[in-house]
Coordinates of C-alpha atoms and ligand atoms in Angstrom, one line a residue:
M56 CA -15.3 7.9 -16.0
D57 CA -12.4 8.1 -18.4
R58 CA -10.2 9.9 -15.9
P59 CA -7.3 8.0 -14.3
I60 CA -7.1 6.4 -10.9
G61 CA -4.3 7.9 -8.8
I62 CA -2.1 5.8 -6.5
F63 CA 0.7 6.9 -4.2
D64 CA 3.2 5.5 -1.7
S65 CA 6.5 6.5 -0.2
G66 CA 8.3 4.4 -2.8
F67 CA 7.9 0.9 -4.4
G68 CA 5.5 -0.7 -1.8
G69 CA 2.4 0.7 -3.4
L70 CA 3.3 -1.2 -6.6
T71 CA 1.9 -4.3 -4.8
V72 CA -1.5 -2.5 -4.7
A73 CA -1.1 -1.1 -8.2
R74 CA -0.5 -4.7 -9.5
A75 CA -3.7 -5.9 -7.9
L76 CA -5.7 -3.0 -9.3
I77 CA -4.3 -3.3 -12.8
D78 CA -5.0 -7.0 -12.8
L79 CA -8.6 -6.5 -11.6
L80 CA -9.3 -3.4 -13.6
P81 CA -7.0 -3.5 -16.7
A82 CA -9.0 -1.0 -18.7
E83 CA -8.5 1.8 -16.2
D84 CA -5.8 4.5 -16.7
Y85 CA -3.4 4.8 -13.7
V86 CA -1.0 7.4 -12.4
Y87 CA 1.3 6.1 -9.7
I88 CA 3.6 8.3 -7.7
G89 CA 6.4 6.9 -5.5
D90 CA 7.7 9.5 -3.2
T91 CA 11.2 8.0 -3.2
G92 CA 12.7 11.5 -2.7
R93 CA 11.3 11.6 0.8
Y94 CA 11.0 7.9 1.8
P95 CA 11.0 6.2 4.3
Y96 CA 7.7 7.5 5.8
G97 CA 7.7 4.8 8.6
S98 CA 10.2 6.4 10.8
K99 CA 9.1 10.1 10.3
P100 CA 6.7 12.1 12.6
L101 CA 3.2 11.4 11.4
E102 CA 2.6 15.2 10.9
D103 CA 5.3 15.2 8.2
V104 CA 3.8 12.2 6.6
R105 CA 0.4 13.8 6.6
E106 CA 1.8 16.8 4.8
Y107 CA 3.5 14.7 2.2
A108 CA 0.3 12.7 1.6
S109 CA -1.7 15.9 1.2
E110 CA 0.8 17.3 -1.4
L111 CA 0.7 14.1 -3.4
A112 CA -3.1 13.8 -3.3
H113 CA -3.6 17.4 -4.3
S114 CA -1.2 16.9 -7.1
L115 CA -3.0 13.8 -8.3
V116 CA -6.3 15.8 -8.4
E117 CA -4.9 19.2 -9.7
D118 CA -2.2 18.0 -12.1
F119 CA -3.5 14.7 -13.3
N120 CA -7.3 15.1 -12.9
V121 CA -7.7 11.7 -11.2
K122 CA -11.2 10.4 -10.4
A123 CA -10.2 8.5 -7.2
I124 CA -7.1 8.1 -5.1
V125 CA -5.7 4.9 -3.6
V126 CA -3.4 5.7 -0.7
A127 CA -1.3 2.6 -1.1
C128 CA 0.7 3.3 2.1
N129 CA -0.3 2.1 5.6
T130 CA 1.9 4.8 7.2
A131 CA 0.2 7.6 5.3
T132 CA -3.2 6.1 6.2
A133 CA -2.2 5.8 9.9
A134 CA -1.1 9.5 9.8
G135 CA -4.8 10.3 9.1
L136 CA -6.7 10.8 5.9
D137 CA -9.7 12.7 7.3
H138 CA -8.4 16.1 6.0
L139 CA -8.0 14.7 2.5
R140 CA -11.4 13.2 2.5
S141 CA -12.9 16.5 3.5
E142 CA -10.8 18.6 1.1
L143 CA -11.0 16.5 -2.0
P144 CA -14.2 15.9 -4.0
I145 CA -13.3 12.3 -5.0
P146 CA -13.2 8.9 -3.3
I147 CA -10.1 8.3 -1.3
F148 CA -9.3 4.6 -0.6
D149 CA -6.8 3.3 2.0
V150 CA -5.2 0.0 2.7
V151 CA -5.8 -0.3 6.4
G152 CA -9.5 -1.0 6.4
P153 CA -9.3 -3.7 3.7
G154 CA -6.3 -5.3 5.3
A155 CA -8.0 -5.5 8.7
S156 CA -11.0 -7.0 7.1
A157 CA -8.9 -9.6 5.2
V158 CA -6.9 -10.8 8.2
V159 CA -10.0 -11.1 10.5
Q160 CA -11.9 -13.1 8.0
A161 CA -9.0 -15.3 7.0
S162 CA -8.2 -16.4 10.5
R163 CA -9.6 -19.6 11.9
S164 CA -8.5 -19.2 15.5
G165 CA -9.2 -15.5 15.8
R166 CA -5.5 -14.9 16.9
V167 CA -4.1 -12.6 14.2
G168 CA -1.0 -10.6 13.8
V169 CA 0.0 -7.4 12.0
I170 CA 3.4 -6.1 11.1
G171 CA 4.1 -2.6 9.8
T172 CA 6.4 0.4 10.1
V173 CA 7.0 2.1 13.5
G174 CA 4.6 4.9 12.4
T175 CA 1.8 2.5 11.5
I176 CA 2.1 0.2 14.6
S177 CA 2.5 3.0 17.1
S178 CA -0.5 4.9 15.7
G179 CA -2.8 2.1 16.8
A180 CA -4.6 2.3 13.4
Y181 CA -4.8 -1.5 13.1
V182 CA -6.0 -2.0 16.7
H183 CA -9.0 0.3 15.8
A184 CA -9.5 -1.2 12.4
V185 CA -9.5 -4.8 13.6
E186 CA -11.9 -3.8 16.5
A187 CA -14.2 -2.2 13.9
V188 CA -14.2 -5.3 11.7
A189 CA -14.7 -7.6 14.6
A190 CA -17.7 -5.5 15.7
R191 CA -19.2 -5.4 12.2
T192 CA -18.8 -9.0 11.4
N193 CA -19.3 -10.5 14.9
I194 CA -16.0 -12.4 14.6
S195 CA -13.8 -12.2 17.7
A196 CA -10.2 -11.3 17.0
E197 CA -7.1 -10.9 19.2
L198 CA -4.4 -8.8 17.6
S199 CA -0.7 -9.0 18.2
S200 CA 1.5 -6.4 16.5
A201 CA 5.1 -5.8 15.7
A202 CA 7.0 -2.9 14.1
C203 CA 9.6 -4.0 11.6
P204 CA 12.1 -1.1 11.1
G205 CA 14.5 -2.0 8.4
F206 CA 12.3 -4.1 6.1
V207 CA 11.3 -1.1 3.9
E208 CA 15.0 -0.2 3.4
F209 CA 15.8 -3.7 2.1
V210 CA 12.9 -3.5 -0.4
E211 CA 14.0 0.0 -1.6
R212 CA 17.4 -1.4 -2.2
G213 CA 16.0 -4.3 -4.1
Q214 CA 17.4 -6.8 -1.6
L215 CA 14.5 -9.2 -1.1
S216 CA 16.2 -12.2 0.3
G217 CA 19.5 -13.4 1.7
D218 CA 21.1 -13.8 5.1
E219 CA 20.8 -10.2 6.2
V220 CA 17.1 -10.0 5.6
M221 CA 16.6 -13.4 7.3
V222 CA 18.5 -12.4 10.4
L223 CA 16.5 -9.2 10.7
A224 CA 13.2 -11.0 10.1
E225 CA 14.0 -13.7 12.7
R226 CA 14.7 -11.0 15.3
L227 CA 11.7 -8.7 14.5
L228 CA 9.1 -11.5 14.1
A229 CA 10.1 -13.4 17.2
P230 CA 7.4 -11.9 19.4
L231 CA 4.7 -12.9 16.9
A232 CA 6.1 -16.4 16.5
G233 CA 5.4 -16.9 20.2
A234 CA 1.9 -15.4 20.1
K235 CA 0.3 -18.5 18.4
I236 CA -1.3 -16.5 15.6
D237 CA -2.6 -18.4 12.6
T238 CA -2.8 -15.4 10.2
L239 CA -0.4 -12.5 9.7
L240 CA -1.3 -9.3 7.9
L241 CA 1.5 -7.6 6.0
G242 CA 0.5 -4.1 7.2
C243 CA 3.0 -2.2 5.0
T244 CA 2.7 -2.3 1.3
H245 CA 6.4 -3.0 0.9
Y246 CA 6.3 -6.3 2.8
P247 CA 4.7 -8.5 0.2
F248 CA 8.1 -8.2 -1.6
L249 CA 9.6 -10.0 1.4
A250 CA 6.9 -12.6 1.8
R251 CA 9.2 -15.5 1.1
T252 CA 11.5 -14.7 4.0
I253 CA 8.6 -13.7 6.3
G254 CA 6.7 -16.9 5.5
E255 CA 9.8 -19.0 6.2
V256 CA 10.3 -17.4 9.6
M257 CA 6.6 -17.7 10.6
G258 CA 6.4 -21.3 9.4
P259 CA 3.7 -23.1 7.3
D260 CA 1.0 -22.8 9.9
V261 CA 0.7 -19.0 9.6
V262 CA -1.1 -17.7 6.5
L263 CA 0.2 -14.4 5.2
V264 CA -2.4 -11.8 4.1
S265 CA -1.8 -8.6 2.2
S266 CA -4.3 -5.8 1.7
A267 CA -3.6 -5.4 -2.0
D268 CA -6.4 -7.7 -3.4
E269 CA -9.0 -6.6 -0.8
T270 CA -8.2 -2.9 -1.6
A271 CA -8.6 -3.6 -5.3
F272 CA -12.1 -5.2 -4.7
A273 CA -13.1 -2.2 -2.5
V274 CA -12.1 0.2 -5.3
R275 CA -13.9 -1.8 -8.0
D276 CA -17.1 -2.0 -5.9
R277 CA -17.2 1.7 -4.9
L278 CA -16.4 3.0 -8.4
A279 CA -19.1 0.7 -9.9
E280 CA -21.6 2.1 -7.4
M281 CA -20.6 5.6 -8.4
N282 CA -20.7 4.7 -12.2
L283 CA -17.1 5.7 -12.4
L284 CA -15.6 2.6 -13.9
R285 CA -14.1 2.9 -17.3
L286 CA -16.2 0.8 -19.6
R287 CA -13.9 0.3 -22.6
H288 CA -12.2 -3.0 -23.0
D289 CA -8.8 -1.9 -24.3
R290 CA -5.8 -1.8 -21.9
G291 CA -5.5 1.5 -20.0
N292 CA -2.6 3.8 -19.9
R293 CA -0.2 3.6 -16.9
R294 CA 2.1 6.4 -15.8
F295 CA 4.7 6.0 -13.1
L296 CA 6.4 9.0 -11.4
S297 CA 9.0 9.4 -8.8
S298 CA 10.1 12.3 -6.6
G299 CA 13.6 10.8 -6.3
D300 CA 16.1 9.3 -8.8
V301 CA 13.9 8.5 -11.8
D302 CA 16.3 6.1 -13.5
A303 CA 16.8 4.1 -10.3
F304 CA 13.0 4.1 -9.9
R305 CA 12.4 2.8 -13.4
E306 CA 15.1 0.1 -13.0
L307 CA 14.1 -1.3 -9.7
G308 CA 10.4 -0.7 -10.4
A309 CA 10.6 -2.8 -13.6
A310 CA 12.4 -5.6 -11.6
L311 CA 9.7 -5.6 -8.9
F312 CA 6.6 -4.8 -11.1
G313 CA 7.4 -6.3 -14.5
S314 CA 7.3 -4.9 -18.0
D315 CA 4.3 -2.6 -17.4
L316 CA 6.8 -0.2 -15.8
V317 CA 9.0 0.6 -18.8
A318 CA 9.2 4.3 -18.3
A319 CA 9.2 6.6 -15.3
E320 CA 8.8 10.4 -15.1
R321 CA 9.8 13.0 -12.5
W322 CA 7.2 14.2 -10.1
E323 CA 7.6 17.6 -8.5
R324 CA 5.4 20.3 -7.2
Ligands
DGL291 N1 4.9 1.3 2.2 C1 4.6 2.1 3.3 C2 3.6 1.5 4.2 O1 2.7 0.8 3.7 C3 5.7 2.8 4.0 C4 7.1 2.5 3.9 C5 8.0 3.6 4.4 O2 8.2 4.6 3.7 O3 8.4 3.6 5.6 O4 3.6 1.8 5.4

């Protein structure tokens, strides 16, 4: 119960999920690993991403004794988490199921969109997840998808707005702008950092949805069911680790995440 919750992503994107979790469950201890030494995941073969995810998850269990893992990365989820779920004796949460659920339920017209990395979109993970939600809830949904190569690199450089981001967003989002969707899921945990630009390109009639809050609710509900929530009321401990340049991680991390990220440590196996 007093063990930490582990979170990982290829870099800074998972901080959007960490923020939602910390806001919802502030008494929990957290260990966040950003695999910036090997990012981006989105353009890599899914077998490689699966291997990275496995190393990170095993480290969170074996080196940090976490009680649950949140895979705060759509690409790692799209690469497949079944092996982790069978190997590790703790709950493993992903962001794809909660994201699909959020976008289907938020849409009024049933025409929804998702954007993500090349790895996520080409895996078909969202097609399956949206179909599963539609079947479960009896809500019909028509999904349009677009891969957005380049978005993650802007976030990892801390370049969240400006002409270059806008030009790329206009080009990549053009197919969705024509698909008459009313709700767009940001199917990469990095994209909420670009929400202003994405929102401007899609226009005021398209609601942007991220999986962060929905994932945090799923974590809370499942840990409560398993009697694994930390019951104390003081603020939990937060550790941030990076497999890349730790100083750069701390600096950009603090700019994106806020003052909770004052120190970063080196992660290695
Ligand atoms: N943030 C990750 C995701 O949700 C991946 C970014 C990347 O490394 O390409 O897909």
